[in-house]
Tab-separated table of C-alpha atoms and ligand atoms in Angstrom:
chain	number	residue	atom	x	y	z
S	1053	MET	CA	-157.772	244.787	161.753
S	1054	LYS	CA	-159.280	245.075	158.439
S	1055	LEU	CA	-157.496	245.409	155.100
S	1056	GLU	CA	-157.915	248.978	153.636
S	1057	ARG	CA	-157.907	248.674	150.180
S	1058	ILE	CA	-158.753	244.982	148.806
S	1059	PRO	CA	-157.408	243.766	145.991
S	1060	ASP	CA	-159.344	243.253	142.881
S	1061	GLU	CA	-158.282	239.515	143.078
S	1062	PHE	CA	-160.495	239.298	146.222
S	1063	THR	CA	-163.425	241.618	145.197
S	1064	LYS	CA	-163.519	239.207	141.894
S	1065	ALA	CA	-163.671	235.642	144.093
S	1066	ALA	CA	-166.279	237.861	147.202
S	1067	SER	CA	-169.180	236.168	145.073
S	1068	VAL	CA	-167.403	232.186	145.428
S	1069	LEU	CA	-167.122	233.227	149.769
S	1070	LYS	CA	-171.194	234.636	149.580
S	1071	ASP	CA	-172.391	231.413	147.701
S	1072	ILE	CA	-170.626	229.162	150.130
S	1073	GLN	CA	-171.856	231.299	152.917
S	1074	ALA	CA	-175.191	231.430	151.911
S	1075	HIS	CA	-174.991	227.945	152.254
S	1076	GLY	CA	-174.637	227.919	156.056
S	1077	PHE	CA	-170.718	227.421	155.556
S	1078	GLU	CA	-167.945	229.430	156.986
S	1079	ALA	CA	-165.274	230.049	153.724
S	1080	TYR	CA	-162.128	232.518	153.789
S	1081	PHE	CA	-159.157	233.732	152.223
S	1082	VAL	CA	-156.061	232.270	153.366
S	1083	GLY	CA	-152.254	231.565	152.495
S	1084	GLY	CA	-150.121	233.505	150.491
S	1085	SER	CA	-152.649	236.074	149.446
S	1086	VAL	CA	-153.800	237.084	152.727
S	1087	ARG	CA	-150.006	237.927	153.181
S	1088	ASP	CA	-149.193	239.152	150.184
S	1089	ALA	CA	-151.879	241.670	150.193
S	1090	LEU	CA	-151.048	242.770	153.648
S	1091	LEU	CA	-147.231	243.052	152.574
S	1092	ARG	CA	-148.678	245.469	149.455
S	1093	GLN	CA	-147.289	243.017	147.290
S	1094	PRO	CA	-148.574	241.432	144.374
S	1095	ILE	CA	-151.138	238.840	144.693
S	1096	HIS	CA	-150.632	234.756	142.806
S	1097	ASP	CA	-153.065	233.062	143.191
S	1098	VAL	CA	-156.052	233.201	145.988
S	1099	ASP	CA	-156.700	229.501	147.886
S	1100	ILE	CA	-159.363	229.569	149.659
S	1101	ALA	CA	-160.575	227.768	152.947
S	1102	THR	CA	-164.217	226.475	154.100
S	1103	SER	CA	-166.311	224.402	156.322
S	1104	ALA	CA	-168.104	222.535	153.493
S	1105	TYR	CA	-166.866	219.300	152.613
S	1106	PRO	CA	-165.910	218.405	149.474
S	1107	GLU	CA	-169.082	216.894	148.207
S	1108	GLU	CA	-171.142	220.072	149.954
S	1109	ILE	CA	-169.006	222.359	147.617
S	1110	LYS	CA	-169.807	220.288	144.683
S	1111	GLN	CA	-173.659	220.597	145.209
S	1112	ILE	CA	-172.959	224.405	146.217
S	1113	PHE	CA	-170.829	224.950	142.739
S	1114	PRO	CA	-172.390	223.539	139.147
S	1115	ARG	CA	-168.981	223.767	137.137
S	1116	THR	CA	-166.418	222.073	139.462
S	1117	VAL	CA	-163.390	220.030	138.916
S	1118	ASP	CA	-161.892	217.317	141.708
S	1119	VAL	CA	-157.935	218.347	141.434
S	1120	GLY	CA	-157.169	216.721	144.458
S	1121	ILE	CA	-160.598	215.884	146.911
S	1122	ASP	CA	-158.829	213.109	149.097
S	1123	HIS	CA	-157.195	216.472	150.448
S	1124	GLY	CA	-160.077	218.349	149.969
S	1125	THR	CA	-159.403	220.700	147.104
S	1126	VAL	CA	-162.379	221.467	144.438
S	1127	LEU	CA	-161.427	223.666	141.897
S	1128	VAL	CA	-164.481	225.968	141.400
S	1129	LEU	CA	-165.189	227.623	137.879
S	1130	VAL	CA	-167.084	230.937	138.001
S	1131	GLY	CA	-166.985	232.483	134.598
S	1132	GLU	CA	-163.557	232.705	133.054
S	1133	GLU	CA	-162.219	232.335	136.478
S	1134	GLN	CA	-161.479	229.512	138.868
S	1135	TYR	CA	-160.593	229.305	142.452
S	1136	GLU	CA	-159.130	226.265	144.718
S	1137	ILE	CA	-161.627	225.533	147.772
S	1138	THR	CA	-160.089	223.635	150.291
S	1139	THR	CA	-161.946	222.097	152.952
S	1140	PHE	CA	-160.523	223.347	156.641
S	1141	ARG	CA	-158.496	219.877	157.938
S	1142	THR	CA	-156.265	218.512	160.056
S	1143	GLU	CA	-153.229	216.297	159.415
S	1144	SER	CA	-152.044	213.924	161.689
S	1145	THR	CA	-149.058	211.529	162.435
S	1146	TYR	CA	-146.688	211.887	160.051
S	1147	GLN	CA	-144.559	209.125	159.701
S	1148	ASP	CA	-142.132	210.059	156.784
S	1149	PHE	CA	-141.643	213.111	157.551
S	1150	ARG	CA	-142.814	214.088	154.792
S	1151	ARG	CA	-146.556	213.333	154.177
S	1152	PRO	CA	-149.376	213.371	156.215
S	1153	ASP	CA	-150.638	209.711	157.087
S	1154	THR	CA	-154.320	210.729	157.034
S	1155	VAL	CA	-156.002	214.211	156.669
S	1156	THR	CA	-159.255	214.593	158.600
S	1157	PHE	CA	-161.715	217.345	157.209
S	1158	VAL	CA	-163.024	219.644	160.163
S	1159	ARG	CA	-165.429	222.534	160.624
S	1160	SER	CA	-162.821	225.052	162.478
S	1161	LEU	CA	-160.741	227.153	160.843
S	1162	ARG	CA	-158.724	227.515	163.869
S	1163	GLU	CA	-157.754	223.792	163.290
S	1164	ASP	CA	-157.125	224.518	159.473
S	1165	LEU	CA	-154.780	227.584	160.531
S	1166	LYS	CA	-152.720	225.405	162.773
S	1167	ARG	CA	-151.772	223.069	160.615
S	1168	ARG	CA	-149.994	225.892	158.570
S	1169	ASP	CA	-146.114	226.467	158.171
S	1170	PHE	CA	-145.758	229.642	159.059
S	1171	THR	CA	-147.452	232.390	161.612
S	1172	ILE	CA	-147.212	234.901	158.245
S	1173	ASN	CA	-149.269	231.703	155.876
S	1174	ALA	CA	-151.521	231.469	158.743
S	1175	LEU	CA	-153.844	233.903	158.188
S	1176	ALA	CA	-157.442	234.752	157.576
S	1177	MET	CA	-159.227	237.506	155.947
S	1178	ASN	CA	-163.083	237.229	155.515
S	1179	VAL	CA	-165.381	238.595	152.754
S	1180	GLU	CA	-165.105	242.196	153.893
S	1181	GLY	CA	-161.487	241.671	154.564
S	1182	THR	CA	-161.026	241.554	158.127
S	1183	ILE	CA	-158.187	239.627	158.795
S	1184	ILE	CA	-158.526	236.559	161.058
S	1185	ASP	CA	-155.255	236.483	163.134
S	1186	LEU	CA	-155.511	233.535	165.762
S	1187	PHE	CA	-151.104	232.730	166.058
S	1188	ASP	CA	-149.834	236.353	165.858
S	1189	GLY	CA	-149.388	236.923	162.502
S	1190	MET	CA	-150.269	240.141	161.976
S	1191	ASN	CA	-147.261	241.062	164.317
S	1192	ASP	CA	-144.722	238.758	162.755
S	1193	LEU	CA	-145.711	240.516	159.801
S	1194	GLU	CA	-145.138	243.401	160.970
S	1195	LYS	CA	-141.306	242.871	163.054
S	1196	ARG	CA	-141.149	240.661	159.235
S	1197	ILE	CA	-140.144	237.111	161.177
S	1198	ILE	CA	-141.018	233.842	159.879
S	1199	ARG	CA	-141.702	232.195	162.793
S	1200	ALA	CA	-143.498	228.223	163.037
S	1201	VAL	CA	-146.628	227.950	164.010
S	1202	GLY	CA	-146.868	226.407	167.154
S	1203	ASN	CA	-143.703	223.970	168.318
S	1204	PRO	CA	-141.337	224.173	164.913
S	1205	LYS	CA	-139.380	221.250	166.323
S	1206	GLU	CA	-142.217	219.578	166.093
S	1207	ARG	CA	-143.786	221.161	162.638
S	1208	PHE	CA	-140.570	220.467	160.922
S	1209	HIS	CA	-140.134	216.968	162.331
S	1210	GLU	CA	-143.822	216.318	160.709
S	1211	ASP	CA	-142.938	217.810	157.415
S	1212	ALA	CA	-139.241	218.593	156.592
S	1213	LEU	CA	-139.777	220.788	153.366
S	1214	ARG	CA	-140.920	223.534	155.864
S	1215	MET	CA	-137.315	224.110	156.471
S	1216	MET	CA	-136.161	224.989	153.063
S	1217	ARG	CA	-139.855	226.976	152.587
S	1218	GLY	CA	-138.840	229.202	155.945
S	1219	LEU	CA	-135.386	229.949	153.787
S	1220	ARG	CA	-137.053	230.269	150.470
S	1221	PHE	CA	-139.517	232.624	152.219
S	1222	ALA	CA	-136.425	234.526	154.157
S	1223	SER	CA	-135.235	235.342	150.900
S	1224	GLN	CA	-138.425	235.967	148.937
S	1225	LEU	CA	-139.674	238.380	151.182
S	1226	ASP	CA	-136.486	239.711	153.303
S	1227	PHE	CA	-137.805	238.473	156.756
S	1228	THR	CA	-135.416	237.152	159.795
S	1229	ILE	CA	-135.775	234.078	161.198
S	1230	GLU	CA	-137.364	233.872	164.244
S	1231	PRO	CA	-134.660	232.340	166.666
S	1232	ASN	CA	-135.835	229.195	167.386
S	1233	THR	CA	-137.241	228.437	164.397
S	1234	LEU	CA	-133.887	228.873	163.326
S	1235	ALA	CA	-132.433	226.391	166.091
S	1236	ALA	CA	-134.862	223.620	165.168
S	1237	ILE	CA	-133.742	223.836	160.933
S	1238	GLU	CA	-130.172	223.558	162.856
S	1239	GLU	CA	-131.553	220.438	164.571
S	1240	PHE	CA	-133.409	219.129	162.324
S	1241	HIS	CA	-132.314	219.437	158.726
S	1242	PRO	CA	-130.821	215.942	158.107
S	1243	LEU	CA	-134.472	215.128	158.197
S	1244	LEU	CA	-134.830	216.856	154.616
S	1245	GLY	CA	-133.117	213.578	152.765
S	1246	LYS	CA	-136.621	212.043	153.716
S	1247	ILE	CA	-137.978	215.232	151.282
S	1248	SER	CA	-137.943	214.321	147.581
S	1249	VAL	CA	-135.235	215.872	145.374
S	1250	GLU	CA	-138.157	217.883	142.783
S	1251	ARG	CA	-139.559	219.645	146.308
S	1252	ILE	CA	-136.338	220.175	147.274
S	1253	ALA	CA	-135.293	221.509	144.240
S	1254	VAL	CA	-138.749	224.281	144.222
S	1255	GLU	CA	-137.692	225.541	146.928
S	1256	PHE	CA	-134.229	225.846	146.864
S	1257	ILE	CA	-134.533	227.863	143.014
S	1258	LYS	CA	-137.017	230.691	145.036
S	1259	LEU	CA	-134.752	231.048	147.576
S	1260	LEU	CA	-132.378	231.531	144.730
S	1261	LEU	CA	-134.629	234.234	142.950
S	1262	GLY	CA	-135.956	235.721	145.645
S	1263	LYS	CA	-134.980	239.075	146.682
S	1264	ASN	CA	-132.480	239.015	149.647
S	1265	ARG	CA	-130.903	235.831	148.336
S	1266	LYS	CA	-128.228	236.118	150.802
S	1267	ASN	CA	-130.578	236.240	153.581
S	1268	ALA	CA	-131.624	233.378	153.361
S	1269	PHE	CA	-128.356	231.497	151.834
S	1270	GLN	CA	-126.418	232.307	154.815
S	1271	PRO	CA	-128.260	230.335	157.000
S	1272	PHE	CA	-129.427	227.576	154.554
S	1273	ILE	CA	-125.293	226.565	154.538
S	1274	GLU	CA	-124.452	227.364	158.517
S	1275	THR	CA	-127.694	225.212	159.410
S	1276	GLU	CA	-125.959	222.519	157.171
S	1277	CYS	CA	-129.221	221.974	155.509
S	1278	TYR	CA	-127.019	222.084	151.932
S	1279	LEU	CA	-125.471	218.819	153.114
S	1280	TYR	CA	-129.247	217.052	152.244
S	1281	CYS	CA	-129.563	218.660	148.677
S	1282	PRO	CA	-128.063	217.232	145.540
S	1283	GLU	CA	-124.371	218.149	144.859
S	1284	LEU	CA	-124.005	220.735	147.287
S	1285	ASN	CA	-122.111	218.476	150.090
S	1286	LYS	CA	-119.402	218.348	147.769
S	1287	TYR	CA	-118.867	221.891	148.367
S	1288	GLY	CA	-118.739	223.186	151.734
S	1289	GLU	CA	-116.078	226.388	151.596
S	1290	ALA	CA	-116.804	227.084	147.962
S	1291	LEU	CA	-120.813	227.541	148.744
S	1292	PHE	CA	-119.229	230.870	150.661
S	1293	ASN	CA	-118.318	231.830	147.823
S	1294	PHE	CA	-121.547	232.528	146.202
S	1295	LEU	CA	-122.227	234.251	148.930
S	1296	ASP	CA	-119.489	236.880	148.279
S	1297	LEU	CA	-121.750	237.575	144.648
S	1298	PRO	CA	-122.875	240.450	144.736
S	1299	ASN	CA	-126.709	240.154	146.521
S	1300	LYS	CA	-128.742	241.647	143.858
S	1301	GLN	CA	-131.862	239.769	142.472
S	1302	ILE	CA	-131.846	236.743	140.021
S	1303	GLU	CA	-133.904	237.106	137.126
S	1304	THR	CA	-134.663	233.588	135.953
S	1305	ASP	CA	-134.160	230.212	137.134
S	1306	SER	CA	-131.441	229.736	133.874
S	1307	GLN	CA	-129.391	232.821	135.458
S	1308	ALA	CA	-129.337	231.644	138.564
S	1309	TRP	CA	-127.937	227.921	138.472
S	1310	ALA	CA	-125.358	229.533	136.056
S	1311	LEU	CA	-124.317	231.814	138.616
S	1312	LEU	CA	-124.060	229.333	140.874
S	1313	ILE	CA	-122.020	226.380	139.030
S	1314	ASN	CA	-120.052	229.012	137.910
S	1315	THR	CA	-118.871	229.377	141.629
S	1316	LEU	CA	-118.594	226.179	141.921
S	1317	ASN	CA	-116.485	226.323	139.121
S	1318	LEU	CA	-117.599	223.209	137.097
S	1319	LYS	CA	-117.464	222.560	134.389
S	1320	GLY	CA	-118.318	220.411	130.476
S	1321	ASN	CA	-120.083	217.157	132.107
S	1322	GLU	CA	-119.791	218.086	135.899
S	1323	ILE	CA	-122.494	220.986	134.521
S	1324	ARG	CA	-124.877	218.329	133.192
S	1325	SER	CA	-124.581	216.106	136.607
S	1326	PHE	CA	-124.907	218.805	139.011
S	1327	LEU	CA	-128.263	219.913	136.939
S	1328	LYS	CA	-129.111	216.141	136.462
S	1329	SER	CA	-129.090	215.248	140.399
S	1330	TRP	CA	-131.129	218.382	141.031
S	1331	LYS	CA	-134.028	217.142	138.369
S	1332	GLN	CA	-133.619	219.551	136.286
S	1333	SER	CA	-134.563	219.167	132.419
S	1334	ASN	CA	-132.717	218.837	129.150
S	1335	GLN	CA	-133.579	221.969	128.152
S	1336	MET	CA	-133.328	223.942	131.692
S	1337	ILE	CA	-130.033	222.328	130.955
S	1338	HIS	CA	-128.923	223.118	127.720
S	1339	GLU	CA	-130.226	226.802	128.609
S	1340	VAL	CA	-127.441	226.917	131.625
S	1341	GLN	CA	-124.498	225.316	129.521
S	1342	GLN	CA	-125.011	228.227	127.037
S	1343	LEU	CA	-125.150	231.079	129.740
S	1344	ILE	CA	-121.677	229.491	131.797
S	1345	TYR	CA	-119.886	229.282	127.840
S	1346	GLY	CA	-121.301	232.809	127.276
S	1347	LEU	CA	-120.340	234.428	130.099
S	1348	ASN	CA	-116.657	232.898	130.382
S	1349	GLN	CA	-116.570	234.144	127.256
S	1350	ARG	CA	-118.082	237.236	127.620
S	1351	LEU	CA	-115.400	238.031	131.152
S	1352	LEU	CA	-112.526	237.025	128.898
S	1353	ASP	CA	-113.466	239.596	125.375
S	1354	ASP	CA	-115.965	240.975	123.654
S	1355	TRP	CA	-119.043	238.770	122.059
S	1356	GLN	CA	-117.733	236.850	118.936
S	1357	VAL	CA	-120.207	237.058	116.432
S	1358	MET	CA	-120.184	233.651	116.078
S	1359	ASP	CA	-120.845	233.196	119.485
S	1360	LEU	CA	-123.623	235.384	119.508
S	1361	PHE	CA	-125.540	233.764	116.765
S	1362	ASN	CA	-124.963	230.250	118.469
S	1363	LEU	CA	-126.083	231.657	121.625
S	1364	GLY	CA	-129.252	233.851	119.993
S	1365	LEU	CA	-130.137	237.068	121.831
S	1366	ASN	CA	-132.394	236.206	124.066
S	1367	ALA	CA	-129.004	233.978	125.762
S	1368	ALA	CA	-126.496	236.574	124.990
S	1369	LEU	CA	-128.825	239.374	126.711
S	1370	SER	CA	-129.132	236.837	129.922
S	1371	VAL	CA	-125.482	236.302	129.768
S	1372	GLU	CA	-125.123	240.608	129.352
S	1373	LYS	CA	-126.967	240.767	132.689
S	1374	LEU	CA	-124.813	238.401	134.564
S	1375	LEU	CA	-121.692	240.271	134.251
S	1376	PHE	CA	-123.054	242.717	136.738
S	1377	TYR	CA	-122.128	240.131	139.301
S	1378	TYR	CA	-119.076	239.710	137.995
S	1379	GLY	CA	-117.995	243.596	138.510
S	1380	GLN	CA	-118.614	244.515	134.538
S	1381	ASN	CA	-121.318	246.482	133.023
S	1382	SER	CA	-124.112	244.857	130.989
S	1383	LYS	CA	-124.159	246.003	127.549
S	1384	LEU	CA	-127.564	245.388	126.556
S	1385	GLU	CA	-128.605	247.750	123.790
S	1386	GLU	CA	-125.037	247.134	121.769
S	1387	VAL	CA	-125.006	243.418	122.023
S	1388	ARG	CA	-128.925	243.296	120.675
S	1389	GLU	CA	-127.966	246.092	117.953
S	1390	ARG	CA	-124.543	243.956	117.033
S	1391	TYR	CA	-127.292	240.622	117.303
S	1392	LEU	CA	-130.021	242.160	114.602
S	1393	CYS	CA	-126.914	243.285	112.571
S	1394	LEU	CA	-126.363	239.510	111.764
S	1395	PRO	CA	-126.351	238.955	107.906
S	1396	ILE	CA	-128.003	236.015	109.302
S	1397	HIS	CA	-129.644	234.783	112.669
S	1398	ASP	CA	-130.772	230.638	111.339
S	1399	ARG	CA	-129.050	228.376	109.115
S	1400	LYS	CA	-132.335	227.838	107.406
S	1401	GLN	CA	-131.809	231.164	105.811
S	1402	LEU	CA	-128.657	230.086	103.997
S	1403	ALA	CA	-128.956	231.126	100.658
S	1404	ILE	CA	-128.240	227.038	100.228
S	1405	THR	CA	-129.225	223.720	101.488
S	1406	GLY	CA	-127.530	220.243	102.256
S	1407	ASN	CA	-129.466	218.951	98.856
S	1408	ASP	CA	-128.231	221.791	96.925
S	1409	LEU	CA	-124.793	220.765	97.626
S	1410	LEU	CA	-125.438	217.388	97.182
S	1411	THR	CA	-127.034	217.915	93.714
S	1412	TYR	CA	-124.191	220.273	92.476
S	1413	PHE	CA	-120.742	218.118	93.640
S	1414	ASP	CA	-123.165	214.932	92.638
S	1415	LYS	CA	-121.403	213.566	96.101
S	1416	LYS	CA	-122.687	210.868	98.427
S	1417	PRO	CA	-123.763	212.570	101.845
S	1418	GLY	CA	-121.449	211.934	105.203
S	1419	LYS	CA	-119.184	214.158	107.148
S	1420	TRP	CA	-118.294	215.966	104.538
S	1421	LEU	CA	-121.078	217.846	104.467
S	1422	GLY	CA	-122.001	218.690	107.680
S	1423	GLU	CA	-118.390	220.416	107.305
S	1424	MET	CA	-119.193	222.142	103.969
S	1425	ILE	CA	-122.151	223.881	105.640
S	1426	GLU	CA	-120.958	224.804	109.266
S	1427	ALA	CA	-117.739	226.663	107.075
S	1428	ILE	CA	-120.359	228.286	104.547
S	1429	GLU	CA	-122.319	229.487	107.923
S	1430	ALA	CA	-119.527	230.109	109.394
S	1431	ALA	CA	-118.027	232.806	106.758
S	1432	VAL	CA	-121.341	233.919	106.423
S	1433	VAL	CA	-122.295	234.694	109.717
S	1434	ASN	CA	-118.650	236.526	110.291
S	1435	GLY	CA	-119.816	238.710	106.664
S	1436	GLU	CA	-116.799	237.411	104.875
S	1437	ILE	CA	-118.902	236.387	102.296
S	1438	ALA	CA	-122.270	237.529	100.631
S	1439	ASN	CA	-125.539	235.040	101.277
S	1440	ASN	CA	-125.935	234.293	97.731
S	1441	LYS	CA	-126.043	230.999	95.967
S	1442	GLU	CA	-123.843	231.538	93.512
S	1443	VAL	CA	-121.268	232.535	96.078
S	1444	LEU	CA	-122.107	229.594	98.262
S	1445	ILE	CA	-121.225	227.487	95.638
S	1446	THR	CA	-118.177	229.414	94.506
S	1447	PHE	CA	-116.732	229.408	98.272
S	1448	ALA	CA	-117.997	225.684	98.362
S	1449	LYS	CA	-116.092	224.626	95.301
S	1450	ASP	CA	-112.797	226.111	96.087
S	1451	LYS	CA	-112.799	224.923	99.203
S	1452	ILE	CA	-113.380	221.206	97.459
S	1453	ASP	CA	-110.745	222.076	95.371
S	1454	LYS	CA	-108.237	222.820	98.394
S	1455	GLU	CA	-108.590	219.908	99.697
V	429	ATP	P1	-145.603	231.598	147.421
V	429	ATP	O1	-146.481	232.816	146.934
V	429	ATP	O2	-144.953	231.067	146.925
V	429	ATP	O3	-147.176	230.624	146.055
V	429	ATP	P2	-148.039	230.251	149.426
V	429	ATP	O4	-147.693	230.713	151.219
V	429	ATP	O5	-149.295	230.988	148.885
V	429	ATP	O6	-146.420	231.588	148.810
V	429	ATP	P3	-148.166	228.039	148.758
V	429	ATP	O7	-147.384	226.583	148.417
V	429	ATP	O8	-148.860	227.967	147.590
V	429	ATP	O9	-147.363	229.147	149.607
V	429	ATP	O10	-149.243	227.642	149.649
V	429	ATP	C1	-150.533	227.751	150.099
V	429	ATP	C2	-150.433	227.758	151.952
V	429	ATP	O11	-150.523	226.577	152.141
V	429	ATP	C3	-149.141	228.249	152.954
V	429	ATP	O12	-149.636	229.657	152.328
V	429	ATP	C4	-149.671	227.415	153.864
V	429	ATP	O13	-150.344	228.139	154.825
V	429	ATP	C5	-149.691	226.573	153.523
V	429	ATP	N1	-148.741	225.683	153.755
V	429	ATP	C6	-148.282	224.972	152.351
V	429	ATP	N2	-147.019	224.266	152.219
V	429	ATP	C7	-147.418	224.055	153.843
V	429	ATP	C8	-146.499	222.965	154.392
V	429	ATP	N3	-145.537	221.889	153.726
V	429	ATP	N4	-146.638	223.211	155.532
V	429	ATP	C9	-147.709	223.641	156.481
V	429	ATP	N5	-148.823	224.758	155.718
V	429	ATP	C10	-148.478	224.813	154.336
V	430	MG	MG1	-149.617	230.081	146.983
């Protein structure tokens, strides 16, 4: 089988493959890019596999970077482009269920494809666009099936992360997991306990953001993989509520976390510790907290001006989009308009500073100052007073006189 229209990403890289071949080695496109091209989906990075050893690749190309030379990967720089070129390899004796003890470079494409996780990821393509399909991946692509290469039990035993990868591909591609592969996930799910949270989180988020989330989240619960994911073991039945949300694709990581956490009904500090257990960044935690706050406000009522100001436009629009999952309409344009009409969009735009207040009232800094600025900010944002220095000083004076 030959790819009819070879996407530009491959054409651009063709000279790299030809250079390797000119030195007497084999070179192919492999993995996700070949799969996605056959599915006529956008291609991310083009991975190249070769029979040349890393040292041999470095002799062929003048500009290279050792990105993972122990695993056989060399980054080759050509013009503005860069390509990861990995030597054919086998991986043997996984004793800790997550990393091969030894990586052995080999000259055989078949050996390399055999160690890959799923048949649809074990396709190779030569520079002419001919597909090399040694494990019946084309058939599975057509039938939309995720099937482990070889014996699924052995493959998940070697590397337990593959179970999460299988589930995330079911979501991303909207494919079905083949029964034996699914049964092996069911049997070996406890091995996920050996995998680092960071690696599980990468796959879990991709699962949540996939185009058929439900298709993967259901087996994720039913095979009990969730028991070996941070915190989720506490929720059992409540996780099924997440399945009941409309199965529309989620746009961003923070939206996905917000929807999941809101469904689990976590509050305050629980939100932080949930995301911490998933090793999410403080920035992500902050974004998710804002979305959950905004969402719950918005489910009760229309936006309060102060909430729009505090969340900012992006978070407010993100909240609007989440309303869909609760059966409500998103008012994106209206929110954008209202936000743009706010008298100020940042505290720095106030016509007065903390220093101005200190000088004017000849007072020492303290708690009063923060409270005063907050009160001024709220009055300006709510349109109660104009953002003008004299007006703000008068407002502050009145407030102090009243206290
Ligand atoms: P994506 O589009 O998300 O990048 P991908 O299939 O390219 O999907 P990568 O994680 O980039 O996934 O891996 C590239 C290829 O390496 C896969 O297609 C697969 O052949 C192989 N691979 C990756 N991880 C594993 C694993 N844990 N076990 C076996 N093979 C793997
Ligand atoms: Mg990839």
